[in-house]
PDB file of C-alpha atoms in Angstrom:
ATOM      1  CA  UNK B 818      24.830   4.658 -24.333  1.00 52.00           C
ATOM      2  CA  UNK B 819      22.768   3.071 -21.559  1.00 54.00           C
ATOM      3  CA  UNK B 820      20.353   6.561 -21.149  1.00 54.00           C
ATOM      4  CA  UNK B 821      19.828   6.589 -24.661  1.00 43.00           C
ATOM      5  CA  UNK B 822      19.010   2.949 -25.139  1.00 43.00           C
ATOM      6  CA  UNK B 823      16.492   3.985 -22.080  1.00 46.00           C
ATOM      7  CA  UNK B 824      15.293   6.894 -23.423  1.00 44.00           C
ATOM      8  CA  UNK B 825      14.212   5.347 -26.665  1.00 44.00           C
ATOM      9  CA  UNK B 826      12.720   2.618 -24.798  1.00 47.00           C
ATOM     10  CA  UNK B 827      10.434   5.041 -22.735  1.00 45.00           C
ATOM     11  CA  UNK B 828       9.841   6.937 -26.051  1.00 47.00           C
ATOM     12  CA  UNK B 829       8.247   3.603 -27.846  1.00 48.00           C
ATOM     13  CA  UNK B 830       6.124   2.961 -24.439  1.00 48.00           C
ATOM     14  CA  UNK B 831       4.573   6.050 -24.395  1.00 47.00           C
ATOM     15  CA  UNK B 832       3.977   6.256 -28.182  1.00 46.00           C
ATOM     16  CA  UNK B 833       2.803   2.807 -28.936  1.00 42.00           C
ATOM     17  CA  UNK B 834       1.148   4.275 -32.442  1.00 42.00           C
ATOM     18  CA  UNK B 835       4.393   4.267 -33.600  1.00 42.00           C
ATOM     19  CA  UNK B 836       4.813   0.200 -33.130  1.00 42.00           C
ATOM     20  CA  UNK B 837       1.338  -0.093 -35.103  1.00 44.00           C
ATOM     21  CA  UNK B 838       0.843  -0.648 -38.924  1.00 65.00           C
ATOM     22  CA  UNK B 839      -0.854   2.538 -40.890  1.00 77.00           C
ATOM     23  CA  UNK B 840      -4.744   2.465 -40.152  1.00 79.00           C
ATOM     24  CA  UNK B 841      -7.229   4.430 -42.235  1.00 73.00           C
ATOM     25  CA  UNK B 842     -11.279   4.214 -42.933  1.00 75.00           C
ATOM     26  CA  UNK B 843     -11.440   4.672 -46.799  1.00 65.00           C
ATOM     27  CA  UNK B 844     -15.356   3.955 -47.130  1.00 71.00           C
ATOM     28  CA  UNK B 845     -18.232   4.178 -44.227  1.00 76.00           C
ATOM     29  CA  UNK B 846     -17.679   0.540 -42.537  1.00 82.00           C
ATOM     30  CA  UNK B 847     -14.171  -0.394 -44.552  1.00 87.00           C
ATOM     31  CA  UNK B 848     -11.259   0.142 -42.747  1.00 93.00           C
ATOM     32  CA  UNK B 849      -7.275  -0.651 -44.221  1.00 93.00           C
ATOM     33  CA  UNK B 850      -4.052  -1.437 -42.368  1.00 94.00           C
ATOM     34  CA  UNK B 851      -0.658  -2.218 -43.723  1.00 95.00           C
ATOM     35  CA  UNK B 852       2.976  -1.223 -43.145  1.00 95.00           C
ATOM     36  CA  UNK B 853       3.080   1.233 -45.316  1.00 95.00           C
ATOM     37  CA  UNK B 854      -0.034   3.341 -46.479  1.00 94.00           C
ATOM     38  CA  UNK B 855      -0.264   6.348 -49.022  1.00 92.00           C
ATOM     39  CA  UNK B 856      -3.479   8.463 -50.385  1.00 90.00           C
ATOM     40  CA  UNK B 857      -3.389  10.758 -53.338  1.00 90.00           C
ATOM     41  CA  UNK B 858      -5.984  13.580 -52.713  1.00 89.00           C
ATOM     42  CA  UNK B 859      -6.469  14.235 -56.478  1.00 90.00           C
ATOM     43  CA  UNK B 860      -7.051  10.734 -57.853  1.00 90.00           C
ATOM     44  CA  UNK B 861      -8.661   9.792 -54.424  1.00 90.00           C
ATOM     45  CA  UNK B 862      -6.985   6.958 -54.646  1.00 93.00           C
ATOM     46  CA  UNK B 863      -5.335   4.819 -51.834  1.00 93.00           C
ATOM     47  CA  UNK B 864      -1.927   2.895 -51.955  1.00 95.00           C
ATOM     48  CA  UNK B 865      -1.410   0.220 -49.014  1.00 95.00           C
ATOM     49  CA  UNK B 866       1.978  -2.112 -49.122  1.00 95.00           C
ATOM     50  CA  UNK B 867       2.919  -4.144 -46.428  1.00 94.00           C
ATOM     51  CA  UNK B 868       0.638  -7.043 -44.666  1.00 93.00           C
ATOM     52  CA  UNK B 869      -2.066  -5.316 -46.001  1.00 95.00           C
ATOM     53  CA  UNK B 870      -6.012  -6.134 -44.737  1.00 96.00           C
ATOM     54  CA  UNK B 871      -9.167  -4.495 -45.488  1.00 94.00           C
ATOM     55  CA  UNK B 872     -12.442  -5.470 -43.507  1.00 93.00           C
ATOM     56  CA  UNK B 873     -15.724  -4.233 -44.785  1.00 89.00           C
ATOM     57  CA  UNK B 874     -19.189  -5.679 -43.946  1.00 86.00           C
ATOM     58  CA  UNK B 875     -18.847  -9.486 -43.727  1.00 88.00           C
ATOM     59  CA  UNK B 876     -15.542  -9.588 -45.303  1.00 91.00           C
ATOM     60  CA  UNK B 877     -11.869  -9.538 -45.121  1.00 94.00           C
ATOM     61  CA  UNK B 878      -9.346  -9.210 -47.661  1.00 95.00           C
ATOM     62  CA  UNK B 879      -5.883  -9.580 -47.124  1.00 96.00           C
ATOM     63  CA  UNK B 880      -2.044  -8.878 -49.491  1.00 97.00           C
ATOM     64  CA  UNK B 881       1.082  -8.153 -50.357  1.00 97.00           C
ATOM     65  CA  UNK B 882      -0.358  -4.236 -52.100  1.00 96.00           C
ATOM     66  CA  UNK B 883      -3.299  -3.075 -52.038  1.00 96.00           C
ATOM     67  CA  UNK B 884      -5.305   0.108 -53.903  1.00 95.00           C
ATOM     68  CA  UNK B 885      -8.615   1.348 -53.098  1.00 94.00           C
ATOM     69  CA  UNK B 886     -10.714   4.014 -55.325  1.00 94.00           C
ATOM     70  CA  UNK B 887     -12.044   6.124 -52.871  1.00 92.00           C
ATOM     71  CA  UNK B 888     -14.386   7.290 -56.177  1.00 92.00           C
ATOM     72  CA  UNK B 889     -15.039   4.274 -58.356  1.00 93.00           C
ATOM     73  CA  UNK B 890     -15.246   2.178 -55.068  1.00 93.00           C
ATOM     74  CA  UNK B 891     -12.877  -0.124 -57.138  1.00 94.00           C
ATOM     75  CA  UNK B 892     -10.372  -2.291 -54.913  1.00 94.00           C
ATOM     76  CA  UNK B 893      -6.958  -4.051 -56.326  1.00 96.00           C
ATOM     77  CA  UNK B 894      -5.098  -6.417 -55.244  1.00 97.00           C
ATOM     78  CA  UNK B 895      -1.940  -7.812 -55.733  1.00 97.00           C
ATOM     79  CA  UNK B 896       0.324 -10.646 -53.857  1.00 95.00           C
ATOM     80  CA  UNK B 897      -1.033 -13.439 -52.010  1.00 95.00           C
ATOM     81  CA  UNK B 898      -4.714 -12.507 -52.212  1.00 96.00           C
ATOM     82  CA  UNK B 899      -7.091 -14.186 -49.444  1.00 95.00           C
ATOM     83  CA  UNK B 900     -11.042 -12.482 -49.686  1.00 94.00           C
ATOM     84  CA  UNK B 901     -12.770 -14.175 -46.757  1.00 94.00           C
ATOM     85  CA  UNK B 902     -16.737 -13.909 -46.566  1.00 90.00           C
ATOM     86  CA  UNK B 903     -18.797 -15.998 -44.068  1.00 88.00           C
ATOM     87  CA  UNK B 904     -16.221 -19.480 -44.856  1.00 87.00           C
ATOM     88  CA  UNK B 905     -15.987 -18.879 -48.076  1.00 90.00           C
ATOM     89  CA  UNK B 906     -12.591 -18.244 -49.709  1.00 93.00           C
ATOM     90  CA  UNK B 907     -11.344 -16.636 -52.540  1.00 93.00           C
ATOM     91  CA  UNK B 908      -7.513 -16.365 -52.994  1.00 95.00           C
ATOM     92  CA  UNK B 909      -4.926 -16.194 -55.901  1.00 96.00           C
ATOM     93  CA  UNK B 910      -2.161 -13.565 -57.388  1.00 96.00           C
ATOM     94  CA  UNK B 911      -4.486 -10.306 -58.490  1.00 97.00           C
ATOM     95  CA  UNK B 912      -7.916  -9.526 -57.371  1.00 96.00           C
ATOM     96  CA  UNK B 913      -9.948  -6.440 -58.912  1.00 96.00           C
ATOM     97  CA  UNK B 914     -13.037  -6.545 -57.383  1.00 94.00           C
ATOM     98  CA  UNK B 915     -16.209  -3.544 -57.148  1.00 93.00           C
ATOM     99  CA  UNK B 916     -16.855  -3.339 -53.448  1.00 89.00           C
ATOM    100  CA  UNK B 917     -20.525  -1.893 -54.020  1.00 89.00           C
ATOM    101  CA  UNK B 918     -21.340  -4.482 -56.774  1.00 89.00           C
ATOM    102  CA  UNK B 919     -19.741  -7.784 -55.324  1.00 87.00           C
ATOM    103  CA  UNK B 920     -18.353  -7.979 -58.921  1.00 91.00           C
ATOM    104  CA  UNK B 921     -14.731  -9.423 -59.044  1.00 93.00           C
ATOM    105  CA  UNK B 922     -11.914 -10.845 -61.204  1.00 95.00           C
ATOM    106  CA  UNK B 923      -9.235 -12.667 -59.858  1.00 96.00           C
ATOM    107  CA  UNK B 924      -5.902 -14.522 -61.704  1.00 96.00           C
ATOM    108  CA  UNK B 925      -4.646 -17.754 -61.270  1.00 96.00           C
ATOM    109  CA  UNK B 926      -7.041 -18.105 -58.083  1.00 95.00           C
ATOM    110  CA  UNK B 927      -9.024 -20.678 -55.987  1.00 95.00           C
ATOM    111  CA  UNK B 928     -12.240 -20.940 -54.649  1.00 93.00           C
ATOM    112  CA  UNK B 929     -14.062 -22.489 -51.961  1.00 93.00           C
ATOM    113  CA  UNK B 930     -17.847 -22.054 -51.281  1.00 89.00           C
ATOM    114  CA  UNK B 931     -19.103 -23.740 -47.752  1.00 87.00           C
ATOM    115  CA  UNK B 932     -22.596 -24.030 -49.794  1.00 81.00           C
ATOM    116  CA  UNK B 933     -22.374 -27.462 -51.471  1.00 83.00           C
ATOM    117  CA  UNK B 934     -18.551 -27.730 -50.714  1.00 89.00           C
ATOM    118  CA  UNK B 935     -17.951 -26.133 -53.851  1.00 90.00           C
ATOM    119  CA  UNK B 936     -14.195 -25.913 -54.932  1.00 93.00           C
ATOM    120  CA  UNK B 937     -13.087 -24.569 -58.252  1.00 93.00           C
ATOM    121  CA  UNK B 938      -9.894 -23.166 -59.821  1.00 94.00           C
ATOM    122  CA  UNK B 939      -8.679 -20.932 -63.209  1.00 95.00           C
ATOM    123  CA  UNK B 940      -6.445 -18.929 -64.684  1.00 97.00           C
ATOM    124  CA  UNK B 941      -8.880 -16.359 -64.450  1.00 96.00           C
ATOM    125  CA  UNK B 942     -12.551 -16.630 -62.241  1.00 94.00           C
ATOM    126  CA  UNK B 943     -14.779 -14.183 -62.718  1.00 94.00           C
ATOM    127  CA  UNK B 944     -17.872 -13.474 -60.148  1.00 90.00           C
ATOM    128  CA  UNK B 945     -20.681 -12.559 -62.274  1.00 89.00           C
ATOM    129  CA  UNK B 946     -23.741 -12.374 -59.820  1.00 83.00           C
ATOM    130  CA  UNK B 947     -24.771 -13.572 -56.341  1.00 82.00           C
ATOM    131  CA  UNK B 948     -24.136 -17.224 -57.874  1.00 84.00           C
ATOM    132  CA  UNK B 949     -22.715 -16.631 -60.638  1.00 89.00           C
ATOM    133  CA  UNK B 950     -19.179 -17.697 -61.552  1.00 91.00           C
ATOM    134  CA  UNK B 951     -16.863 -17.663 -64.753  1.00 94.00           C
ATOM    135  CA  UNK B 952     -13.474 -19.944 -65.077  1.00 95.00           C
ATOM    136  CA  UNK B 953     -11.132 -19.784 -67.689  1.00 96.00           C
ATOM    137  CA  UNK B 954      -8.664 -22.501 -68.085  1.00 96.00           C
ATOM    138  CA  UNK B 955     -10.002 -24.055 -64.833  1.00 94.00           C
ATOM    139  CA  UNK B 956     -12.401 -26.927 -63.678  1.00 93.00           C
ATOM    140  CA  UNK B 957     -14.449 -27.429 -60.348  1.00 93.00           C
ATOM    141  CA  UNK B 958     -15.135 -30.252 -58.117  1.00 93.00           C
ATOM    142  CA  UNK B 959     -17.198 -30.761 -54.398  1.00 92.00           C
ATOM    143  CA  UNK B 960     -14.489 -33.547 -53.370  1.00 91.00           C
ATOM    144  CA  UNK B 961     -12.097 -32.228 -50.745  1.00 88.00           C
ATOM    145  CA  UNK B 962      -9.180 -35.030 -51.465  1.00 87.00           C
ATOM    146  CA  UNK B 963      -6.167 -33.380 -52.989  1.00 85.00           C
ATOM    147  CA  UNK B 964      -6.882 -35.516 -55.690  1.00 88.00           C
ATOM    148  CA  UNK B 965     -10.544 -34.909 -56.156  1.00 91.00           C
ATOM    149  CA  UNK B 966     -12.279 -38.769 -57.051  1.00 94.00           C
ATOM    150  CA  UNK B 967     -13.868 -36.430 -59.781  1.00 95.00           C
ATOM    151  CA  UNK B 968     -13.854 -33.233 -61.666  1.00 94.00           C
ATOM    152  CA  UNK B 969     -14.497 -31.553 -64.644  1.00 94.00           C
ATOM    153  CA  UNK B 970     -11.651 -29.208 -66.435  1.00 94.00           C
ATOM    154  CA  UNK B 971     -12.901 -26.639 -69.225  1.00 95.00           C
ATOM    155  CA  UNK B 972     -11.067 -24.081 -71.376  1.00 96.00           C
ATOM    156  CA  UNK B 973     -14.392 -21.828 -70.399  1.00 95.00           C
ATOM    157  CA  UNK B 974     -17.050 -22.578 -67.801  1.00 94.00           C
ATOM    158  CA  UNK B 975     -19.588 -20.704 -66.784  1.00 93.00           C
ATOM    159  CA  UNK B 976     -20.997 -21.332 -63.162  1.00 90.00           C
ATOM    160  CA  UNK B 977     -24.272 -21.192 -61.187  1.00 88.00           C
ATOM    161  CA  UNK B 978     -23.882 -22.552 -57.797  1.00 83.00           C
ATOM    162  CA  UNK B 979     -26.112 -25.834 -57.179  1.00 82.00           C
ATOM    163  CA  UNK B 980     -27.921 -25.440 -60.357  1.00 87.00           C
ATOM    164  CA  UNK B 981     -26.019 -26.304 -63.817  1.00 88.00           C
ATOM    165  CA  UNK B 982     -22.719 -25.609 -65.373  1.00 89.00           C
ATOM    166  CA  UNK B 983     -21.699 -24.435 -68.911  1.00 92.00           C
ATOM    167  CA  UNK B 984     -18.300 -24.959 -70.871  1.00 93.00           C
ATOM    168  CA  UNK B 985     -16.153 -25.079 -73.873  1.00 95.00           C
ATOM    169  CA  UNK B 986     -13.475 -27.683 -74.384  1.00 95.00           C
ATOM    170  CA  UNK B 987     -14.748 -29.744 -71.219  1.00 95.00           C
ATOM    171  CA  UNK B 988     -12.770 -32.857 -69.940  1.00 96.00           C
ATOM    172  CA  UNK B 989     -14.601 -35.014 -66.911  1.00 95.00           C
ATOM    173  CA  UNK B 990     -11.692 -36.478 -65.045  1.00 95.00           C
ATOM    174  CA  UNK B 991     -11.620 -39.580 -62.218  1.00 95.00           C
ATOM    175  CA  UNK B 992      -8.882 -38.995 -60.145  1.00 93.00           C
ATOM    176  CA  UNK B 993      -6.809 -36.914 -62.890  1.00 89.00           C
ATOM    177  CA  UNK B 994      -7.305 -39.734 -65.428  1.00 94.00           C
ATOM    178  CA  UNK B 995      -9.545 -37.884 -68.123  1.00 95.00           C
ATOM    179  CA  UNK B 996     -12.418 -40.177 -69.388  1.00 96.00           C
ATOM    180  CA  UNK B 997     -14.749 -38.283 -71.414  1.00 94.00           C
ATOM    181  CA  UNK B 998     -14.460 -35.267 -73.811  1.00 94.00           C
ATOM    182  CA  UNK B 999     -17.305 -32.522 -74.471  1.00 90.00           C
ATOM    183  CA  UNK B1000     -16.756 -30.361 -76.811  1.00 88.00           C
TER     184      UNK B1000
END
C-alpha cells in the first residue's frame, strides 16, 4: 500500500498539469480557466464550469459557468458574476455581455464606477455605450454608507455617467425614507 501511495505521489510531482484547472485562449488576448472546460467544434462554442475566470484586455470576469462564442464573440455568464475593469465592478446572477462591443446585460446586479463614486443597482442594468447605463427596477446613489444619506429608485432609468439621469416611476429617498415622487 505504501509503494502505491508513493508512486502516485511521484506521479502528481512530475505531472503538475494534472493539479491545474483547464486553461484555454478562446480569442487573441482572452484566455479561460475553470475546473471543468468543454468546446464544441461545430457551434464554436465554449462551455467552462467550475471557478471559472476569463481575462481579456483590462478586464477580468469571474463564475460559477461560463460560455464563450468563439463566432459571435458573445460571452455568458451565470453564478456569482464579478466583471472587473480598471476598479470598476460589475457583479450579479447572469451576465451576457459582447466582448468586441463592451455591450452588456446583467440580472439582479450591482455596480460600482471609481469615476464619481458611482453606485447603482437593478433587476436588470443594461450598458448601452461608453457611459451609458440602463436600470430597471433599480436606483443609484454616490454615497458609500450601506444606507446611502440619499438616492433615487426608478421603475426605468436611463444613465449617463456625470451628466444627467432619466426615469419612469422615480422615488428620491433620504436614508430609505422616500420624500418625493416623479412620475
Amino acid at each position: 500500500m505504501k509503494t502505491v501511495l508513493t508512486c502516485l505521489y511521484l506521479l502528481l510531482l512530475t505531472c503538475p498539469a494534472l493539479l491545474f484547472a483547464a486553461e484555454q485562449t478562446a480569442a487573441p488576448g482572452m484566455l479561460i480557466r475553470a475546473d471543468v472546460m468543454s468546446h464544441d467544434a461545430a457551434s464554436d462554442l465554449i462551455k467552462a464550469s467550475g471557478k471559472v475566470e476569463m481575462t481579456w484586455q483590462d478586464m477580468t470576469m469571474t463564475a460559477d459557468t461560463a460560455s464563450f462564442n468563439r463566432t459571435t464573440q458573445i460571452l455568458s455568464a451565470q453564478g456569482n458574476v464579478y466583471l472587473v475593469k480598471a476598479g470598476d465592478i460589475l457583479w450579479g446572477d447572469h451576465l451576457v455581455l459582447d466582448t468586441e462591443t463592451g455591450r452588456a446585460e446583467m440580472e439582479n446586479g450591482r455596480i460600482f464606477m471609481s469615476q464619481g463614486n458611482f453606485r447603482a443597482d437593478g433587476r436588470q442594468i443594461a450598458k448601452t455605450g461608453n457611459d451609458g447605463y440602463a436600470l430597471r427596477n433599480g436606483g443609484l446613489t454616490t454615497c458609500d454608507a450601506a444606507v446611502p444619506s440619499w438616492k433615487f429608485g426608478a421603475a426605468e432609468l436611463d444613465v449617463t455617467l456625470e451628466e444627467f439621469a432619466t426615469g419612469k416611476n422615480v422615488v428620491f429617498y433620504v436614508k430609505d425614507i422616500p420624500v418625493f415622487y416623479f412620475p
